[in-house]
CSV table of C-alpha atoms and ligand atoms in Angstrom, one decimal:
chain,number,residue,atom,x,y,z
A,1,MET,CA,-18.4,-3.1,-8.7
A,2,LYS,CA,-16.4,-6.3,-7.7
A,3,VAL,CA,-14.4,-6.7,-4.6
A,4,PHE,CA,-11.3,-9.0,-5.8
A,5,VAL,CA,-9.7,-11.2,-2.8
A,6,ASP,CA,-8.1,-14.5,-2.2
A,7,GLU,CA,-8.4,-16.8,0.8
A,8,ARG,CA,-4.6,-17.1,0.8
A,9,GLN,CA,-4.1,-13.3,1.6
A,10,ARG,CA,-5.2,-14.1,5.1
A,11,GLU,CA,-2.3,-16.7,5.7
A,12,HIS,CA,0.4,-13.9,6.4
A,13,ASP,CA,0.2,-13.8,10.3
A,14,PRO,CA,2.9,-11.1,11.3
A,15,GLN,CA,3.6,-11.6,15.1
A,16,HIS,CA,5.6,-8.8,16.4
A,17,PHE,CA,7.2,-5.4,15.3
A,18,LEU,CA,9.5,-2.8,17.2
A,19,ASN,CA,7.7,0.6,18.1
A,20,ARG,CA,9.9,3.1,19.8
A,21,GLY,CA,12.1,0.1,20.6
A,22,ALA,CA,9.2,-1.9,22.2
A,23,ARG,CA,8.3,-5.1,20.9
A,24,ARG,CA,4.5,-5.0,20.3
A,25,PRO,CA,2.0,-7.3,18.4
A,26,SER,CA,1.8,-6.5,14.7
A,27,PRO,CA,-1.6,-4.4,13.9
A,28,GLU,CA,-1.4,-5.8,10.5
A,29,GLN,CA,-3.8,-8.8,11.3
A,30,PRO,CA,-5.4,-11.4,9.1
A,31,ALA,CA,-8.8,-10.3,10.9
A,32,ARG,CA,-8.3,-7.1,8.7
A,33,LEU,CA,-9.3,-9.0,5.6
A,34,ASP,CA,-12.3,-10.3,7.2
A,35,ALA,CA,-13.6,-6.9,8.3
A,36,LEU,CA,-12.9,-5.3,5.1
A,37,HIS,CA,-14.2,-8.1,3.1
A,38,LYS,CA,-17.5,-7.8,5.1
A,39,GLY,CA,-17.5,-4.0,4.6
A,40,ALA,CA,-17.3,-4.6,0.7
A,41,ILE,CA,-20.1,-7.0,0.7
A,42,ALA,CA,-22.3,-4.9,2.7
A,43,ALA,CA,-21.7,-2.0,0.2
A,44,GLY,CA,-23.2,-4.3,-2.4
A,45,LEU,CA,-20.1,-5.4,-4.1
A,46,ASP,CA,-19.8,-8.9,-5.8
A,47,ALA,CA,-16.9,-11.1,-4.6
A,48,ALA,CA,-14.5,-12.1,-7.2
A,49,ALA,CA,-11.4,-14.4,-7.3
A,50,PRO,CA,-8.3,-12.7,-8.8
A,51,ALA,CA,-6.7,-14.4,-11.8
A,52,ASP,CA,-3.2,-15.7,-11.7
A,53,PHE,CA,-1.4,-13.0,-14.1
A,54,GLY,CA,1.8,-14.6,-13.0
A,55,MET,CA,5.3,-13.0,-12.2
A,56,ALA,CA,5.3,-10.5,-15.1
A,57,PRO,CA,3.1,-7.7,-13.3
A,58,LEU,CA,5.2,-7.9,-10.3
A,59,ALA,CA,8.4,-7.8,-12.3
A,60,ARG,CA,7.4,-4.4,-13.8
A,61,VAL,CA,8.1,-2.6,-10.6
A,62,HIS,CA,10.0,-5.0,-8.6
A,63,SER,CA,13.6,-6.2,-8.9
A,64,ALA,CA,14.5,-9.8,-9.7
A,65,ASP,CA,16.7,-10.3,-6.7
A,66,TYR,CA,14.1,-8.8,-4.5
A,67,LEU,CA,11.3,-11.3,-5.8
A,68,SER,CA,13.6,-14.1,-5.4
A,69,PHE,CA,14.3,-13.1,-1.7
A,70,LEU,CA,11.0,-12.9,-1.0
A,71,SER,CA,10.0,-16.3,-2.3
A,72,THR,CA,13.0,-18.2,-0.8
A,73,ILE,CA,14.1,-16.4,2.2
A,74,TYR,CA,11.9,-18.1,4.9
A,75,GLU,CA,13.3,-21.6,4.2
A,76,GLU,CA,16.9,-20.2,4.1
A,77,TRP,CA,16.3,-18.6,7.3
A,78,GLN,CA,15.0,-21.6,9.0
A,79,ALA,CA,18.1,-23.5,8.2
A,80,LEU,CA,20.3,-21.0,10.1
A,81,PRO,CA,21.3,-22.1,13.5
A,82,GLY,CA,19.3,-20.2,16.2
A,83,ALA,CA,17.3,-18.5,13.8
A,84,SER,CA,13.8,-16.9,14.9
A,85,GLU,CA,10.5,-18.2,13.6
A,86,GLU,CA,10.0,-14.9,11.4
A,87,VAL,CA,12.6,-13.3,9.2
A,88,VAL,CA,13.5,-9.9,10.9
A,89,PRO,CA,16.4,-7.8,9.8
A,90,ASN,CA,18.8,-6.4,12.3
A,91,VAL,CA,21.7,-5.0,10.0
A,92,HIS,CA,21.4,-2.7,7.2
A,93,PRO,CA,23.7,-1.1,4.5
A,94,ALA,CA,22.6,2.3,5.8
A,95,ARG,CA,23.2,4.7,3.0
A,96,ARG,CA,26.7,3.6,2.1
A,97,PRO,CA,27.9,1.9,-1.1
A,98,ALA,CA,27.6,-1.6,-0.3
A,99,THR,CA,28.0,-5.1,-2.0
A,100,TYR,CA,24.8,-7.4,-2.3
A,101,PRO,CA,25.3,-10.0,0.4
A,102,ALA,CA,24.9,-13.7,0.1
A,103,HIS,CA,24.1,-14.5,3.6
A,104,PRO,CA,20.3,-14.6,4.7
A,105,VAL,CA,20.9,-12.1,7.5
A,106,GLY,CA,22.5,-9.7,5.0
A,107,ARG,CA,19.9,-10.1,2.2
A,108,ALA,CA,17.3,-9.4,5.1
A,109,GLY,CA,18.8,-6.2,5.9
A,110,TRP,CA,19.1,-5.3,2.3
A,111,HIS,CA,15.5,-6.1,1.3
A,112,GLN,CA,13.8,-5.3,4.5
A,113,ALA,CA,13.6,-1.5,5.6
A,114,ASP,CA,12.4,-2.2,9.2
A,115,THR,CA,11.0,-4.7,11.6
A,116,ALA,CA,7.2,-4.1,10.8
A,117,CYS,CA,7.6,-6.6,7.6
A,118,PRO,CA,8.5,-9.8,9.3
A,119,ILE,CA,8.4,-12.8,6.8
A,120,GLY,CA,6.8,-16.1,8.1
A,121,PRO,CA,5.9,-19.3,6.2
A,122,HIS,CA,2.8,-18.0,4.3
A,123,THR,CA,3.9,-14.5,3.6
A,124,TYR,CA,5.0,-15.0,0.1
A,125,SER,CA,1.8,-16.9,-0.7
A,126,SER,CA,-0.2,-13.9,1.0
A,127,VAL,CA,1.7,-11.0,-0.8
A,128,TYR,CA,1.5,-12.9,-4.2
A,129,TRP,CA,-2.1,-13.2,-4.0
A,130,SER,CA,-2.6,-9.7,-2.7
A,131,ALA,CA,-0.7,-8.4,-5.8
A,132,GLN,CA,-3.0,-10.5,-8.2
A,133,SER,CA,-6.1,-9.0,-6.6
A,134,ALA,CA,-4.5,-5.6,-7.6
A,135,VAL,CA,-3.8,-6.7,-11.1
A,136,SER,CA,-7.4,-8.3,-11.5
A,137,GLY,CA,-8.8,-4.9,-10.3
A,138,ALA,CA,-6.7,-3.2,-12.9
A,139,ASP,CA,-7.7,-5.6,-15.4
A,140,ASP,CA,-11.6,-5.3,-14.7
A,141,VAL,CA,-11.2,-1.4,-15.4
A,142,LEU,CA,-9.3,-2.2,-18.6
A,143,GLU,CA,-12.2,-4.3,-19.6
A,144,GLY,CA,-14.7,-1.5,-19.2
A,145,ALA,CA,-15.7,-1.5,-15.4
A,146,ARG,CA,-16.3,2.0,-14.1
A,147,ALA,CA,-14.5,1.0,-10.8
A,148,SER,CA,-13.2,-2.0,-9.1
A,149,TYR,CA,-12.1,-2.6,-5.6
A,150,ALA,CA,-8.9,-4.7,-4.8
A,151,LEU,CA,-8.8,-5.9,-1.2
A,152,CYS,CA,-5.1,-5.9,-1.0
A,153,ARG,CA,-4.1,-7.4,2.4
A,154,PRO,CA,-1.0,-7.3,3.1
A,155,PRO,CA,-1.0,-3.7,2.0
A,156,GLY,CA,1.7,-2.4,-0.3
A,157,HIS,CA,2.4,1.4,-0.8
A,158,HIS,CA,5.6,1.3,1.7
A,159,ALA,CA,7.1,-1.4,-0.4
A,160,PHE,CA,9.9,-0.2,-2.8
A,161,ALA,CA,11.2,-2.0,-5.9
A,162,ASP,CA,13.7,-3.9,-3.9
A,163,MET,CA,12.6,-3.4,-0.3
A,164,ALA,CA,9.8,-4.3,2.0
A,165,GLY,CA,8.8,-1.9,4.9
A,166,GLY,CA,6.0,-0.8,7.0
A,167,PHE,CA,3.7,-4.1,6.8
A,168,CYS,CA,4.3,-4.0,2.9
A,169,PHE,CA,6.0,-6.3,0.6
A,170,LEU,CA,4.8,-5.9,-3.0
A,171,ASN,CA,3.5,-2.5,-3.9
A,172,ASN,CA,0.0,-3.3,-5.1
A,173,SER,CA,-0.9,0.1,-6.1
A,174,GLY,CA,2.2,0.5,-8.3
A,175,ILE,CA,1.6,-2.9,-9.7
A,176,ALA,CA,-1.9,-1.6,-10.7
A,177,ALA,CA,-0.5,1.4,-12.4
A,178,ALA,CA,2.2,-0.3,-14.1
A,179,HIS,CA,-0.2,-3.0,-15.6
A,180,LEU,CA,-2.5,0.1,-16.7
A,181,LEU,CA,0.4,1.8,-18.3
A,182,ALA,CA,1.4,-1.1,-20.1
A,183,ALA,CA,-1.8,-1.4,-21.8
A,184,GLY,CA,-1.4,2.1,-23.0
A,185,ARG,CA,-3.2,3.9,-20.1
A,186,ARG,CA,-1.9,7.3,-18.5
A,187,PRO,CA,-2.5,6.5,-14.8
A,188,ALA,CA,-2.3,8.8,-11.7
A,189,ILE,CA,-2.2,7.4,-8.3
A,190,VAL,CA,-3.8,9.4,-5.3
A,191,ASP,CA,-3.0,7.9,-1.9
A,192,VAL,CA,-5.3,8.8,0.8
A,193,ASP,CA,-3.7,6.6,3.4
A,194,LEU,CA,-2.7,8.2,6.8
A,195,HIS,CA,0.8,7.6,5.9
A,196,HIS,CA,2.9,8.8,3.0
A,197,GLY,CA,3.2,6.3,0.1
A,198,ASN,CA,7.0,6.3,0.1
A,199,GLY,CA,7.4,3.1,-1.9
A,200,THR,CA,5.1,4.1,-4.6
A,201,GLN,CA,6.7,7.7,-4.9
A,202,ALA,CA,10.2,6.1,-5.3
A,203,MET,CA,9.0,3.6,-7.9
A,204,PHE,CA,7.9,6.5,-10.2
A,205,TYR,CA,10.1,9.4,-8.8
A,206,ASP,CA,12.1,9.8,-12.2
A,207,ARG,CA,9.1,9.1,-14.4
A,208,ALA,CA,6.7,11.4,-16.2
A,209,ASP,CA,4.2,8.7,-17.4
A,210,VAL,CA,2.7,8.2,-13.9
A,211,LEU,CA,1.5,10.9,-11.7
A,212,THR,CA,2.1,10.1,-7.8
A,213,VAL,CA,0.0,12.2,-5.3
A,214,SER,CA,-0.3,11.6,-1.5
A,215,VAL,CA,-2.3,13.2,1.2
A,216,HIS,CA,-0.9,12.0,4.4
A,217,ILE,CA,0.3,13.0,8.1
A,218,ASP,CA,3.3,15.1,8.0
A,219,PRO,CA,6.3,12.6,8.2
A,220,ASP,CA,8.3,15.0,10.3
A,221,SER,CA,6.5,13.4,13.3
A,222,PHE,CA,5.4,10.1,11.7
A,223,TYR,CA,6.4,7.2,9.7
A,224,PRO,CA,7.9,7.1,7.0
A,225,PHE,CA,10.0,10.1,8.6
A,226,PHE,CA,12.4,10.3,5.3
A,227,TRP,CA,10.0,10.7,2.9
A,228,GLY,CA,6.5,12.6,2.2
A,229,HIS,CA,7.5,16.3,2.4
A,230,ALA,CA,6.2,18.9,0.2
A,231,HIS,CA,9.6,19.8,-1.3
A,232,GLU,CA,9.8,16.1,-3.0
A,233,ARG,CA,8.5,16.9,-6.4
A,234,GLY,CA,10.3,14.0,-8.6
A,235,GLU,CA,13.6,14.3,-10.3
A,236,GLY,CA,14.8,14.0,-14.0
A,237,LEU,CA,12.1,13.4,-16.4
A,238,GLY,CA,9.9,13.0,-13.4
A,239,ALA,CA,10.4,16.6,-12.0
A,240,GLY,CA,6.7,17.9,-11.2
A,241,TYR,CA,5.2,14.5,-11.3
A,242,ASN,CA,5.1,13.9,-7.8
A,243,LEU,CA,3.0,15.9,-5.2
A,244,ASN,CA,3.0,15.5,-1.4
A,245,LEU,CA,0.2,17.0,0.6
A,246,PRO,CA,1.4,16.6,4.3
A,247,LEU,CA,-0.9,17.7,7.0
A,248,PRO,CA,-0.6,18.6,10.6
A,249,GLN,CA,-1.1,15.5,13.2
A,250,GLY,CA,-4.8,15.7,14.2
A,251,SER,CA,-6.2,17.3,10.9
A,252,GLY,CA,-9.8,16.4,10.4
A,253,ASP,CA,-12.1,16.2,7.5
A,254,VAL,CA,-11.8,20.0,6.1
A,255,PRO,CA,-8.0,20.3,5.7
A,256,PHE,CA,-8.0,16.5,4.5
A,257,LEU,CA,-10.6,17.4,1.7
A,258,ASP,CA,-8.7,20.8,0.9
A,259,ALA,CA,-5.6,19.1,0.3
A,260,LEU,CA,-7.2,16.3,-1.6
A,261,GLY,CA,-8.8,19.1,-4.0
A,262,ILE,CA,-5.3,20.3,-4.8
A,263,GLY,CA,-4.2,16.8,-5.5
A,264,LEU,CA,-7.2,16.2,-7.9
A,265,GLU,CA,-6.4,19.4,-9.7
A,266,GLN,CA,-2.9,18.0,-10.6
A,267,VAL,CA,-4.4,14.8,-11.6
A,268,ALA,CA,-6.7,16.8,-14.3
A,269,GLY,CA,-3.8,18.9,-15.5
A,270,PHE,CA,-1.8,15.7,-16.2
A,271,GLY,CA,-4.2,14.5,-18.4
A,272,ALA,CA,-4.8,11.1,-16.4
A,273,ASP,CA,-7.1,8.8,-18.1
A,274,VAL,CA,-7.3,6.1,-15.2
A,275,LEU,CA,-7.0,6.6,-11.6
A,276,VAL,CA,-5.5,4.2,-8.9
A,277,VAL,CA,-6.7,5.0,-5.4
A,278,ALA,CA,-4.2,3.9,-2.8
A,279,LEU,CA,-7.1,3.6,-0.3
A,280,GLY,CA,-6.0,3.6,3.4
A,281,LEU,CA,-8.6,4.2,6.0
A,282,ASP,CA,-6.2,4.7,8.8
A,283,ALA,CA,-6.8,8.4,8.8
A,284,TYR,CA,-9.9,7.6,10.8
A,285,HIS,CA,-10.1,9.5,14.2
A,286,ASP,CA,-10.6,6.0,16.1
A,287,ASP,CA,-7.8,4.2,14.2
A,288,PRO,CA,-5.1,2.6,16.5
A,289,PHE,CA,-2.5,4.9,14.9
A,290,ALA,CA,-4.4,7.9,15.9
A,291,GLY,CA,-2.6,10.3,13.5
A,292,LEU,CA,-5.2,12.3,11.7
A,293,SER,CA,-9.1,12.8,12.6
A,294,VAL,CA,-11.1,12.0,9.6
A,295,THR,CA,-14.6,10.9,10.1
A,296,ARG,CA,-16.8,8.4,8.5
A,297,ASP,CA,-18.9,11.2,6.8
A,298,GLY,CA,-15.3,12.6,5.8
A,299,PHE,CA,-14.5,9.2,4.0
A,300,CYS,CA,-17.8,9.8,2.2
A,301,ARG,CA,-16.7,13.1,1.0
A,302,ILE,CA,-13.2,11.8,0.2
A,303,ALA,CA,-15.0,9.0,-1.9
A,304,GLU,CA,-17.3,11.4,-3.7
A,305,ALA,CA,-14.6,13.9,-4.6
A,306,LEU,CA,-12.6,10.8,-6.2
A,307,ALA,CA,-15.6,9.6,-8.0
A,308,ARG,CA,-16.2,13.1,-9.4
A,309,VAL,CA,-12.8,12.9,-11.2
A,310,GLY,CA,-15.0,10.8,-13.7
A,311,LEU,CA,-12.3,8.1,-14.6
A,312,PRO,CA,-12.2,4.7,-14.6
A,313,THR,CA,-11.0,3.7,-11.0
A,314,VAL,CA,-9.0,1.1,-9.4
A,315,LEU,CA,-9.5,1.2,-5.6
A,316,VAL,CA,-6.5,-0.7,-4.0
A,317,GLN,CA,-6.7,-1.2,-0.3
A,318,GLU,CA,-3.8,0.1,2.0
A,319,GLY,CA,-3.8,0.6,5.6
A,320,GLY,CA,-6.7,0.8,8.0
A,321,TYR,CA,-6.3,-1.0,11.2
A,322,LEU,CA,-8.6,-3.1,13.6
A,323,SER,CA,-11.3,-1.1,15.4
A,324,GLU,CA,-15.0,-1.7,15.5
A,325,ALA,CA,-15.4,1.0,12.6
A,326,LEU,CA,-13.1,-0.5,10.0
A,327,GLY,CA,-15.6,-2.5,8.0
A,328,ASP,CA,-18.1,0.0,8.3
A,329,ASN,CA,-15.8,2.8,7.2
A,330,LEU,CA,-15.1,0.8,4.1
A,331,THR,CA,-18.9,0.2,3.5
A,332,ALA,CA,-19.6,4.0,3.8
A,333,PHE,CA,-16.6,4.9,1.5
A,334,LEU,CA,-17.5,2.3,-1.2
A,335,THR,CA,-21.3,3.3,-0.9
A,336,ALA,CA,-20.5,7.0,-1.4
A,337,PHE,CA,-18.1,6.1,-4.4
A,338,GLY,CA,-20.7,4.0,-6.1
A,339,ALA,CA,-23.5,6.5,-5.7
A,340,GLU,CA,-21.3,9.3,-7.1
A,341,ALA,CA,-19.8,7.4,-9.8
A,342,GLY,CA,-22.9,5.3,-10.8
A,343,ALA,CA,-21.0,2.3,-10.4
B,401,LIG,ZN1,-1.0,3.8,6.8
C-alpha cells in the first residue's frame, strides 16, 4: 500500500482558534504530518509523491468563488490597514438572504464558518497538495490497487462546497469520491472521525450517486453542533443516502463497532464498488479532544471491519491530534487493515 503526501502540506501553520471564547493554540499542527508519516512507514507503506491533477478535481465539489477566495485572500488581507497576520472571520451572513460581498472581511465571513480555519501565507499551497494527495490515492485505486492511504493534512471533512471550517479547507474525502464517481465508480464514504463529517454530508446531501455514512460523537454536545443527527437522511434525490450514527460522549470500542456495522450494511445495500474512508483517529480515548473512548485495539477492529467490506478502498486522513499515541495508532490501523485485506 502507498502513502501519498507532499512536503508542502506541512507549511500551513495555524496559530490560534477560539474555544468557548478563549484564544487557544491550534491543535492542527504541522507536526501531525510527521507523526502520521512515521506511523504509515512503520506499517510498511511505500512513500509516494502525489501527482498534480490541477484544479479540475477540486472544482467538482467546490465553488469557483471559494477556490478563488482561498488562493487570493491572504494577500488581500495583508493589504488591509491593521489586519491580523492570519485571515480570521468575525462577521457572517448568519442564515439570512445575503449579497456576496466584495470586501475581504465580508468574504472571510462568507467562506470561513468559524475561527478554527485561519488562513496564513502557506495555507493555500498546503491544502492544494493535501487535496492532490487525496486524488492520487483515489487514482491509485482506479489503477488497480486494493487500497491506498492519502495522508491529508490539513484535513477536509468539515469543508463545505463554499466554506472552510473546523481546521478544514478542501474536502479531501469528497474530492476523492468525486474523482472515483467521474471515472464511473459508485463510491460510499464512511467517516470514522470523532466529529461528524458535516461538509461531506452537505456536498452529497441531495444526490443518490454517493452514499455518505458517519459514525461520530453526538453533535448535541460537540462540534459541529448543527449537523450529524440521526434524522438527517438526505433530501430530494438524496433521501435515504446519508446515514448518521451518533454515539453518546465517552462511548468505547463496542458501541463504535456496532454503529460501524450498521453503516457497513448500508454500504452493501447501496451496491458501492469502491470505498472512501474518512479516517480520523481522534475517537481515541487519549486524544486531546477527549470525546469518545476508542482504544488502539478498537482501531484495529475498525480497520478489519472496513477491510472485510472487500472493496477497493481509499483511506483519507482526517482528524487525530497530537499525543504520543497518534503515529502508533495509525500504524496499528494500517497494519490491521492490510492484514485483513491482503494489501
Ligand atoms: Zn475530528
